[in-house]
């Protein structure tokens, strides 16, 4: 008899098929988000779970599911997983790095350009039939070429965002816990968070989120930014204090914000939604078909291997708590 696994959200049929070769699969074709009680009930008797960022795998849940041996996240960010609890219970946790880096960086630029040049706002206005004549001062934005790009979090995605800046002749600065060894991001300069905030014309947030990085951008940080700057977040909503951001935008202390992620998704702070200078998208930075397929494939590879099946049995490609594999 095959061991049982749970797929918590709708995934591509090819992924379900791959997992069915090894496991008795329960999937969620209706694609609703399980309430915590339902998730706990459905995980009973399951040895593995393919989850996404919408599922919170916390200590009480892990303790209530003693059959669980592996959790594969279809995301590079893993703030939804309590790694300490999973490790303590001997459950392998995995994520999907690398495969989404370039697609996510592309989208960071899409948001940056839309925010700086006000494309969403201008298009909405045009579609309303309000365009009756060209005018010299219509939808004046801020320039991207020759501007100063700031990157908060110089990991894989931050570096890919930086590489793309060269075509625009930008000065690139970044902040991270420490300077990082850079290969292709010619000339990206490390600086303090405060310097990054005050010198950047466009600030892109690409750092990971955890309790320690909650509201990394709050009132104090926003006050340090240029009034003409844009703020772009393609990481996790909790990194930015949305109330403080809404205030800064309402007071014209910032030129605009491009947000793909929000503090309480899918809820979006109404004051941000109401502000024309906000470009808001529903957490789609990695959403090209090719990349979402690659993410789901990698998560399936991880789950199969972590549970001891397939050609890489026992060696999932991207474990988050590799020590568990050695015990
Ligand atoms: C990720 O991979 O972390 C994306 O944000 C999707 O959740």
mmCIF file of C-alpha atoms and ligand atoms in Angstrom:
data_model
loop_
_atom_site.group_PDB
_atom_site.id
_atom_site.type_symbol
_atom_site.label_atom_id
_atom_site.label_comp_id
_atom_site.label_asym_id
_atom_site.label_seq_id
_atom_site.Cartn_x
_atom_site.Cartn_y
_atom_site.Cartn_z
ATOM 1 C CA UNK A 1 0.000 0.000 0.000
ATOM 2 C CA UNK A 2 1.277 3.474 -0.881
ATOM 3 C CA UNK A 3 2.020 6.020 1.845
ATOM 4 C CA UNK A 4 -0.355 8.993 2.010
ATOM 5 C CA UNK A 5 0.413 12.622 1.262
ATOM 6 C CA UNK A 6 -1.630 15.831 1.154
ATOM 7 C CA UNK A 7 -1.426 18.547 -1.503
ATOM 8 C CA UNK A 8 -2.963 21.553 0.224
ATOM 9 C CA UNK A 9 -3.667 23.718 -2.858
ATOM 10 C CA UNK A 10 -4.484 23.117 -6.500
ATOM 11 C CA UNK A 11 -1.336 22.291 -8.481
ATOM 12 C CA UNK A 12 -0.686 21.420 -12.118
ATOM 13 C CA UNK A 13 -1.994 17.962 -13.164
ATOM 14 C CA UNK A 14 1.529 16.874 -14.177
ATOM 15 C CA UNK A 15 2.669 17.390 -10.572
ATOM 16 C CA UNK A 16 -0.211 15.375 -9.136
ATOM 17 C CA UNK A 17 0.630 12.631 -11.641
ATOM 18 C CA UNK A 18 4.283 12.549 -10.581
ATOM 19 C CA UNK A 19 3.363 12.306 -6.923
ATOM 20 C CA UNK A 20 0.771 9.590 -7.606
ATOM 21 C CA UNK A 21 3.532 7.356 -8.977
ATOM 22 C CA UNK A 22 4.833 7.095 -5.411
ATOM 23 C CA UNK A 23 2.025 8.071 -3.059
ATOM 24 C CA UNK A 24 -1.663 7.845 -2.295
ATOM 25 C CA UNK A 25 -2.439 11.526 -2.956
ATOM 26 C CA UNK A 26 -5.202 13.637 -1.414
ATOM 27 C CA UNK A 27 -5.478 16.938 -3.268
ATOM 28 C CA UNK A 28 -7.484 20.111 -2.947
ATOM 29 C CA UNK A 29 -8.932 20.681 -6.421
ATOM 30 C CA UNK A 30 -11.454 23.184 -5.072
ATOM 31 C CA UNK A 31 -8.372 25.206 -4.093
ATOM 32 C CA UNK A 32 -9.781 26.848 -0.977
ATOM 33 C CA UNK A 33 -7.497 27.607 1.938
ATOM 34 C CA UNK A 34 -7.994 25.057 4.695
ATOM 35 C CA UNK A 35 -8.822 26.508 8.106
ATOM 36 C CA UNK A 36 -6.279 25.371 10.724
ATOM 37 C CA UNK A 37 -8.627 22.671 12.109
ATOM 38 C CA UNK A 38 -9.303 21.229 8.683
ATOM 39 C CA UNK A 39 -5.627 21.262 7.781
ATOM 40 C CA UNK A 40 -4.832 19.370 11.007
ATOM 41 C CA UNK A 41 -7.573 16.818 10.304
ATOM 42 C CA UNK A 42 -6.503 16.282 6.710
ATOM 43 C CA UNK A 43 -2.875 15.806 7.715
ATOM 44 C CA UNK A 44 -3.714 12.898 10.011
ATOM 45 C CA UNK A 45 -2.076 9.734 8.661
ATOM 46 C CA UNK A 46 -0.148 11.656 6.001
ATOM 47 C CA UNK A 47 3.627 11.246 5.759
ATOM 48 C CA UNK A 48 4.152 14.305 3.603
ATOM 49 C CA UNK A 49 2.582 17.576 2.522
ATOM 50 C CA UNK A 50 3.045 19.790 -0.494
ATOM 51 C CA UNK A 51 2.095 23.243 0.796
ATOM 52 C CA UNK A 52 2.221 26.852 -0.325
ATOM 53 C CA UNK A 53 2.746 30.136 1.487
ATOM 54 C CA UNK A 54 -0.959 30.195 2.404
ATOM 55 C CA UNK A 55 -0.552 27.315 4.876
ATOM 56 C CA UNK A 56 0.858 28.032 8.327
ATOM 57 C CA UNK A 57 2.777 25.016 9.550
ATOM 58 C CA UNK A 58 3.338 25.891 13.205
ATOM 59 C CA UNK A 59 4.392 23.970 16.302
ATOM 60 C CA UNK A 60 0.900 22.898 17.494
ATOM 61 C CA UNK A 61 0.114 21.584 14.010
ATOM 62 C CA UNK A 62 3.393 19.680 13.746
ATOM 63 C CA UNK A 63 2.850 18.152 17.186
ATOM 64 C CA UNK A 64 -0.682 17.115 16.230
ATOM 65 C CA UNK A 65 0.538 15.285 13.100
ATOM 66 C CA UNK A 66 2.997 12.630 14.298
ATOM 67 C CA UNK A 67 2.975 10.699 11.010
ATOM 68 C CA UNK A 68 4.425 13.672 9.104
ATOM 69 C CA UNK A 69 7.997 13.217 7.796
ATOM 70 C CA UNK A 70 8.316 15.938 5.136
ATOM 71 C CA UNK A 71 6.803 19.311 4.227
ATOM 72 C CA UNK A 72 7.648 20.762 0.809
ATOM 73 C CA UNK A 73 6.883 24.459 0.395
ATOM 74 C CA UNK A 74 6.087 25.681 -3.122
ATOM 75 C CA UNK A 75 7.837 28.986 -2.433
ATOM 76 C CA UNK A 76 11.309 30.239 -1.745
ATOM 77 C CA UNK A 77 10.089 32.261 1.256
ATOM 78 C CA UNK A 78 9.362 30.005 4.204
ATOM 79 C CA UNK A 79 8.080 32.318 6.923
ATOM 80 C CA UNK A 80 4.951 30.101 6.955
ATOM 81 C CA UNK A 81 6.991 27.176 8.295
ATOM 82 C CA UNK A 82 8.122 26.861 11.909
ATOM 83 C CA UNK A 83 11.502 25.336 11.120
ATOM 84 C CA UNK A 84 12.418 24.795 14.763
ATOM 85 C CA UNK A 85 9.230 22.830 15.401
ATOM 86 C CA UNK A 86 9.633 20.806 12.207
ATOM 87 C CA UNK A 87 13.254 20.000 13.006
ATOM 88 C CA UNK A 88 12.432 19.065 16.590
ATOM 89 C CA UNK A 89 9.831 16.624 15.275
ATOM 90 C CA UNK A 90 12.269 15.201 12.702
ATOM 91 C CA UNK A 91 10.230 16.541 9.782
ATOM 92 C CA UNK A 92 12.223 17.551 6.688
ATOM 93 C CA UNK A 93 11.272 20.982 5.344
ATOM 94 C CA UNK A 94 12.138 22.192 1.836
ATOM 95 C CA UNK A 95 11.627 25.292 -0.329
ATOM 96 C CA UNK A 96 12.075 26.285 -3.997
ATOM 97 C CA UNK A 97 15.095 28.580 -4.402
ATOM 98 C CA UNK A 98 16.808 29.511 -7.700
ATOM 99 C CA UNK A 99 14.042 28.493 -10.106
ATOM 100 C CA UNK A 100 12.124 31.727 -9.512
ATOM 101 C CA UNK A 101 14.998 34.188 -9.159
ATOM 102 C CA UNK A 102 15.002 35.706 -12.646
ATOM 103 C CA UNK A 103 11.219 35.798 -13.062
ATOM 104 C CA UNK A 104 10.816 37.509 -9.697
ATOM 105 C CA UNK A 105 13.525 40.047 -10.531
ATOM 106 C CA UNK A 106 11.789 40.777 -13.859
ATOM 107 C CA UNK A 107 8.612 41.515 -11.950
ATOM 108 C CA UNK A 108 10.406 43.756 -9.480
ATOM 109 C CA UNK A 109 11.356 45.856 -12.478
ATOM 110 C CA UNK A 110 7.832 45.745 -13.873
ATOM 111 C CA UNK A 111 6.546 47.168 -10.591
ATOM 112 C CA UNK A 112 9.352 49.709 -10.346
ATOM 113 C CA UNK A 113 8.710 51.018 -13.841
ATOM 114 C CA UNK A 114 4.940 51.048 -13.437
ATOM 115 C CA UNK A 115 5.246 52.922 -10.155
ATOM 116 C CA UNK A 116 7.859 55.439 -11.279
ATOM 117 C CA UNK A 117 6.116 56.212 -14.575
ATOM 118 C CA UNK A 118 2.550 55.921 -13.230
ATOM 119 C CA UNK A 119 1.386 53.541 -15.960
ATOM 120 C CA UNK A 120 -1.491 52.002 -13.969
ATOM 121 C CA UNK A 121 -2.869 55.360 -12.958
ATOM 122 C CA UNK A 122 -2.562 56.753 -16.497
ATOM 123 C CA UNK A 123 -4.178 53.690 -18.063
ATOM 124 C CA UNK A 124 -7.116 53.733 -15.652
ATOM 125 C CA UNK A 125 -7.667 57.412 -16.466
ATOM 126 C CA UNK A 126 -7.506 56.787 -20.222
ATOM 127 C CA UNK A 127 -9.948 53.857 -20.012
ATOM 128 C CA UNK A 128 -12.391 56.103 -18.148
ATOM 129 C CA UNK A 129 -12.494 58.242 -21.324
ATOM 130 C CA UNK A 130 -10.934 61.233 -19.571
ATOM 131 C CA UNK A 131 -8.234 61.913 -22.178
ATOM 132 C CA UNK A 132 -9.418 64.903 -24.193
ATOM 133 C CA UNK A 133 -6.060 66.515 -25.051
ATOM 134 C CA UNK A 134 -2.312 66.058 -24.642
ATOM 135 C CA UNK A 135 -0.769 68.259 -21.955
ATOM 136 C CA UNK A 136 2.805 69.033 -20.989
ATOM 137 C CA UNK A 137 2.291 68.138 -17.341
ATOM 138 C CA UNK A 138 0.265 64.946 -17.711
ATOM 139 C CA UNK A 139 1.199 62.127 -15.327
ATOM 140 C CA UNK A 140 4.669 63.398 -14.557
ATOM 141 C CA UNK A 141 6.701 60.586 -13.095
ATOM 142 C CA UNK A 142 10.220 60.058 -11.854
ATOM 143 C CA UNK A 143 13.076 58.900 -14.067
ATOM 144 C CA UNK A 144 14.597 55.468 -13.882
ATOM 145 C CA UNK A 145 17.633 55.880 -16.144
ATOM 146 C CA UNK A 146 20.571 57.414 -14.345
ATOM 147 C CA UNK A 147 18.776 57.179 -11.009
ATOM 148 C CA UNK A 148 19.972 55.591 -7.807
ATOM 149 C CA UNK A 149 18.681 52.074 -7.138
ATOM 150 C CA UNK A 150 18.653 50.720 -3.599
ATOM 151 C CA UNK A 151 18.283 47.043 -2.848
ATOM 152 C CA UNK A 152 17.364 45.905 0.621
ATOM 153 C CA UNK A 153 18.463 42.270 0.880
ATOM 154 C CA UNK A 154 21.221 41.214 -1.529
ATOM 155 C CA UNK A 155 20.331 37.554 -1.891
ATOM 156 C CA UNK A 156 19.710 35.769 -5.175
ATOM 157 C CA UNK A 157 16.740 37.932 -6.147
ATOM 158 C CA UNK A 158 18.381 41.169 -5.011
ATOM 159 C CA UNK A 159 21.404 40.370 -7.159
ATOM 160 C CA UNK A 160 19.225 39.613 -10.180
ATOM 161 C CA UNK A 161 17.443 42.959 -9.700
ATOM 162 C CA UNK A 162 20.850 44.684 -9.502
ATOM 163 C CA UNK A 163 22.113 43.089 -12.720
ATOM 164 C CA UNK A 164 19.193 44.531 -14.635
ATOM 165 C CA UNK A 165 20.038 48.080 -13.507
ATOM 166 C CA UNK A 166 23.082 48.426 -15.721
ATOM 167 C CA UNK A 167 21.048 48.946 -18.878
ATOM 168 C CA UNK A 168 19.528 51.980 -17.184
ATOM 169 C CA UNK A 169 22.897 53.436 -16.184
ATOM 170 C CA UNK A 170 21.900 53.444 -12.532
ATOM 171 C CA UNK A 171 24.002 53.764 -9.420
ATOM 172 C CA UNK A 172 23.307 50.622 -7.403
ATOM 173 C CA UNK A 173 23.606 50.424 -3.623
ATOM 174 C CA UNK A 174 22.466 47.702 -1.284
ATOM 175 C CA UNK A 175 22.144 46.850 2.343
ATOM 176 C CA UNK A 176 22.305 43.423 3.906
ATOM 177 C CA UNK A 177 23.563 42.067 7.237
ATOM 178 C CA UNK A 178 27.088 42.275 5.779
ATOM 179 C CA UNK A 179 28.678 42.988 2.393
ATOM 180 C CA UNK A 180 28.205 40.065 0.025
ATOM 181 C CA UNK A 181 30.626 38.738 -2.593
ATOM 182 C CA UNK A 182 29.301 39.997 -5.914
ATOM 183 C CA UNK A 183 30.224 38.669 -9.331
ATOM 184 C CA UNK A 184 28.057 40.237 -12.021
ATOM 185 C CA UNK A 185 26.530 43.176 -10.203
ATOM 186 C CA UNK A 186 29.409 45.474 -11.164
ATOM 187 C CA UNK A 187 29.754 48.399 -8.874
ATOM 188 C CA UNK A 188 26.895 47.679 -6.448
ATOM 189 C CA UNK A 189 27.984 49.387 -3.256
ATOM 190 C CA UNK A 190 27.262 48.162 0.249
ATOM 191 C CA UNK A 191 25.965 50.846 2.608
ATOM 192 C CA UNK A 192 24.092 51.219 5.885
ATOM 193 C CA UNK A 193 20.333 50.883 5.878
ATOM 194 C CA UNK A 194 20.026 54.583 6.706
ATOM 195 C CA UNK A 195 22.273 55.622 3.805
ATOM 196 C CA UNK A 196 20.373 53.324 1.467
ATOM 197 C CA UNK A 197 17.080 54.893 2.469
ATOM 198 C CA UNK A 198 18.253 58.463 2.088
ATOM 199 C CA UNK A 199 20.200 57.995 -1.174
ATOM 200 C CA UNK A 200 17.850 55.771 -3.194
ATOM 201 C CA UNK A 201 15.522 57.077 -5.886
ATOM 202 C CA UNK A 202 13.974 53.607 -6.115
ATOM 203 C CA UNK A 203 14.168 51.153 -3.232
ATOM 204 C CA UNK A 204 13.425 47.477 -3.892
ATOM 205 C CA UNK A 205 12.838 45.139 -0.957
ATOM 206 C CA UNK A 206 14.082 41.609 -1.578
ATOM 207 C CA UNK A 207 15.026 40.492 1.935
ATOM 208 C CA UNK A 208 13.509 37.477 3.706
ATOM 209 C CA UNK A 209 10.780 37.950 6.289
ATOM 210 C CA UNK A 210 10.834 36.546 9.798
ATOM 211 C CA UNK A 211 9.756 37.904 13.191
ATOM 212 C CA UNK A 212 13.037 39.840 13.482
ATOM 213 C CA UNK A 213 12.506 41.639 10.155
ATOM 214 C CA UNK A 214 8.880 42.608 10.874
ATOM 215 C CA UNK A 215 8.297 46.248 9.820
ATOM 216 C CA UNK A 216 11.865 46.747 8.674
ATOM 217 C CA UNK A 217 10.368 49.717 6.834
ATOM 218 C CA UNK A 218 8.365 51.734 9.354
ATOM 219 C CA UNK A 219 7.769 55.417 10.069
ATOM 220 C CA UNK A 220 11.379 56.163 10.924
ATOM 221 C CA UNK A 221 12.650 54.525 7.741
ATOM 222 C CA UNK A 222 10.037 56.145 5.500
ATOM 223 C CA UNK A 223 10.950 59.528 6.941
ATOM 224 C CA UNK A 224 14.529 59.001 5.765
ATOM 225 C CA UNK A 225 13.496 58.400 2.151
ATOM 226 C CA UNK A 226 13.457 61.052 -0.556
ATOM 227 C CA UNK A 227 10.088 62.634 -1.238
ATOM 228 C CA UNK A 228 10.586 61.719 -4.900
ATOM 229 C CA UNK A 229 11.437 58.072 -4.197
ATOM 230 C CA UNK A 230 9.485 54.916 -4.942
ATOM 231 C CA UNK A 231 9.288 51.874 -2.674
ATOM 232 C CA UNK A 232 8.915 48.440 -4.253
ATOM 233 C CA UNK A 233 8.176 45.274 -2.241
ATOM 234 C CA UNK A 234 8.418 41.840 -3.871
ATOM 235 C CA UNK A 235 9.289 39.900 -0.719
ATOM 236 C CA UNK A 236 6.724 39.710 2.097
ATOM 237 C CA UNK A 237 4.167 42.282 3.216
ATOM 238 C CA UNK A 238 5.162 42.150 6.885
ATOM 239 C CA UNK A 239 8.448 43.863 6.075
ATOM 240 C CA UNK A 240 6.594 47.166 5.602
ATOM 241 C CA UNK A 241 4.364 48.936 8.117
ATOM 242 C CA UNK A 242 1.378 49.523 5.837
ATOM 243 C CA UNK A 243 -0.209 52.202 8.043
ATOM 244 C CA UNK A 244 3.025 54.162 8.027
ATOM 245 C CA UNK A 245 3.324 53.728 4.256
ATOM 246 C CA UNK A 246 -0.270 54.853 3.680
ATOM 247 C CA UNK A 247 0.420 57.959 5.793
ATOM 248 C CA UNK A 248 3.636 58.758 3.915
ATOM 249 C CA UNK A 249 1.872 58.466 0.558
ATOM 250 C CA UNK A 250 -1.151 60.456 1.703
ATOM 251 C CA UNK A 251 1.165 63.251 2.913
ATOM 252 C CA UNK A 252 3.124 63.208 -0.378
ATOM 253 C CA UNK A 253 6.279 62.198 1.448
ATOM 254 C CA UNK A 254 6.942 59.482 -1.160
ATOM 255 C CA UNK A 255 6.344 59.408 -4.931
ATOM 256 C CA UNK A 256 4.768 55.962 -5.034
ATOM 257 C CA UNK A 257 4.805 52.349 -3.934
ATOM 258 C CA UNK A 258 4.763 49.163 -5.989
ATOM 259 C CA UNK A 259 3.491 46.333 -3.833
ATOM 260 C CA UNK A 260 3.144 42.681 -4.785
ATOM 261 C CA UNK A 261 2.845 41.516 -1.177
ATOM 262 C CA UNK A 262 0.758 42.655 1.784
ATOM 263 C CA UNK A 263 0.709 42.214 5.524
ATOM 264 C CA UNK A 264 -2.595 40.277 5.681
ATOM 265 C CA UNK A 265 -3.074 38.767 2.224
ATOM 266 C CA UNK A 266 -5.476 38.686 0.512
ATOM 267 C CA UNK A 267 -6.643 41.720 2.515
ATOM 268 C CA UNK A 268 -5.178 44.938 1.160
ATOM 269 C CA UNK A 269 -5.149 48.022 3.358
ATOM 270 C CA UNK A 270 -7.990 50.201 1.910
ATOM 271 C CA UNK A 271 -5.927 53.370 2.260
ATOM 272 C CA UNK A 272 -3.229 51.885 0.048
ATOM 273 C CA UNK A 273 -5.801 50.687 -2.476
ATOM 274 C CA UNK A 274 -7.386 54.125 -2.602
ATOM 275 C CA UNK A 275 -4.094 55.862 -3.312
ATOM 276 C CA UNK A 276 -3.501 56.307 -7.049
ATOM 277 C CA UNK A 277 0.265 56.278 -6.485
ATOM 278 C CA UNK A 278 0.143 52.645 -5.351
ATOM 279 C CA UNK A 279 0.618 49.903 -7.925
ATOM 280 C CA UNK A 280 -0.807 46.778 -6.289
ATOM 281 C CA UNK A 281 -0.586 43.210 -7.591
ATOM 282 C CA UNK A 282 -1.749 39.941 -5.958
ATOM 283 C CA UNK A 283 1.553 38.240 -5.006
ATOM 284 C CA UNK A 284 2.426 37.260 -8.585
ATOM 285 C CA UNK A 285 6.122 38.145 -8.844
ATOM 286 C CA UNK A 286 7.089 34.546 -9.664
ATOM 287 C CA UNK A 287 4.006 33.906 -11.789
ATOM 288 C CA UNK A 288 5.220 33.042 -15.256
ATOM 289 C CA UNK A 289 3.901 29.661 -16.397
ATOM 290 C CA UNK A 290 7.408 28.293 -16.821
ATOM 291 C CA UNK A 291 8.520 29.380 -13.372
ATOM 292 C CA UNK A 292 5.413 28.307 -11.489
ATOM 293 C CA UNK A 293 5.757 24.880 -13.159
ATOM 294 C CA UNK A 294 9.424 24.769 -12.175
ATOM 295 C CA UNK A 295 8.566 25.691 -8.571
ATOM 296 C CA UNK A 296 5.917 22.984 -8.307
ATOM 297 C CA UNK A 297 8.238 20.454 -9.963
ATOM 298 C CA UNK A 298 11.052 21.272 -7.554
ATOM 299 C CA UNK A 299 8.689 20.996 -4.586
ATOM 300 C CA UNK A 300 7.563 17.576 -5.845
ATOM 301 C CA UNK A 301 11.217 16.497 -6.311
ATOM 302 C CA UNK A 302 11.866 17.598 -2.744
ATOM 303 C CA UNK A 303 8.898 15.732 -1.315
ATOM 304 C CA UNK A 304 9.595 12.527 -3.215
ATOM 305 C CA UNK A 305 13.261 12.499 -2.201
ATOM 306 C CA UNK A 306 12.679 13.605 1.399
ATOM 307 C CA UNK A 307 10.257 10.718 1.874
ATOM 308 C CA UNK A 308 12.831 8.246 0.517
ATOM 309 C CA UNK A 309 11.582 7.674 -3.015
ATOM 310 C CA UNK A 310 12.892 8.302 -6.537
ATOM 311 C CA UNK A 311 16.427 8.551 -7.888
ATOM 312 C CA UNK A 312 17.509 11.057 -5.184
ATOM 313 C CA UNK A 313 15.929 9.190 -2.262
ATOM 314 C CA UNK A 314 17.017 10.759 1.023
ATOM 315 C CA UNK A 315 18.596 13.763 -0.712
ATOM 316 C CA UNK A 316 16.001 16.433 -1.498
ATOM 317 C CA UNK A 317 17.488 19.178 -3.702
ATOM 318 C CA UNK A 318 16.692 22.094 -1.407
ATOM 319 C CA UNK A 319 16.314 21.137 2.246
ATOM 320 C CA UNK A 320 15.830 23.901 4.824
ATOM 321 C CA UNK A 321 16.820 21.751 7.788
ATOM 322 C CA UNK A 322 19.406 19.356 6.338
ATOM 323 C CA UNK A 323 20.432 18.209 9.830
ATOM 324 C CA UNK A 324 17.149 16.269 10.016
ATOM 325 C CA UNK A 325 18.258 14.201 6.997
ATOM 326 C CA UNK A 326 21.359 13.080 8.849
ATOM 327 C CA UNK A 327 19.524 11.807 11.932
HETATM 328 C C1 LIG B 1 7.900 32.738 -2.912
HETATM 329 O O1 LIG B 1 8.367 31.819 -3.594
HETATM 330 O O2 LIG B 1 8.305 32.979 -1.765
HETATM 331 C C2 LIG B 1 6.819 33.537 -3.511
HETATM 332 O O3 LIG B 1 6.603 34.716 -2.814
HETATM 333 C C3 LIG B 1 5.548 32.731 -3.588
HETATM 334 O O4 LIG B 1 5.042 32.561 -2.301
#
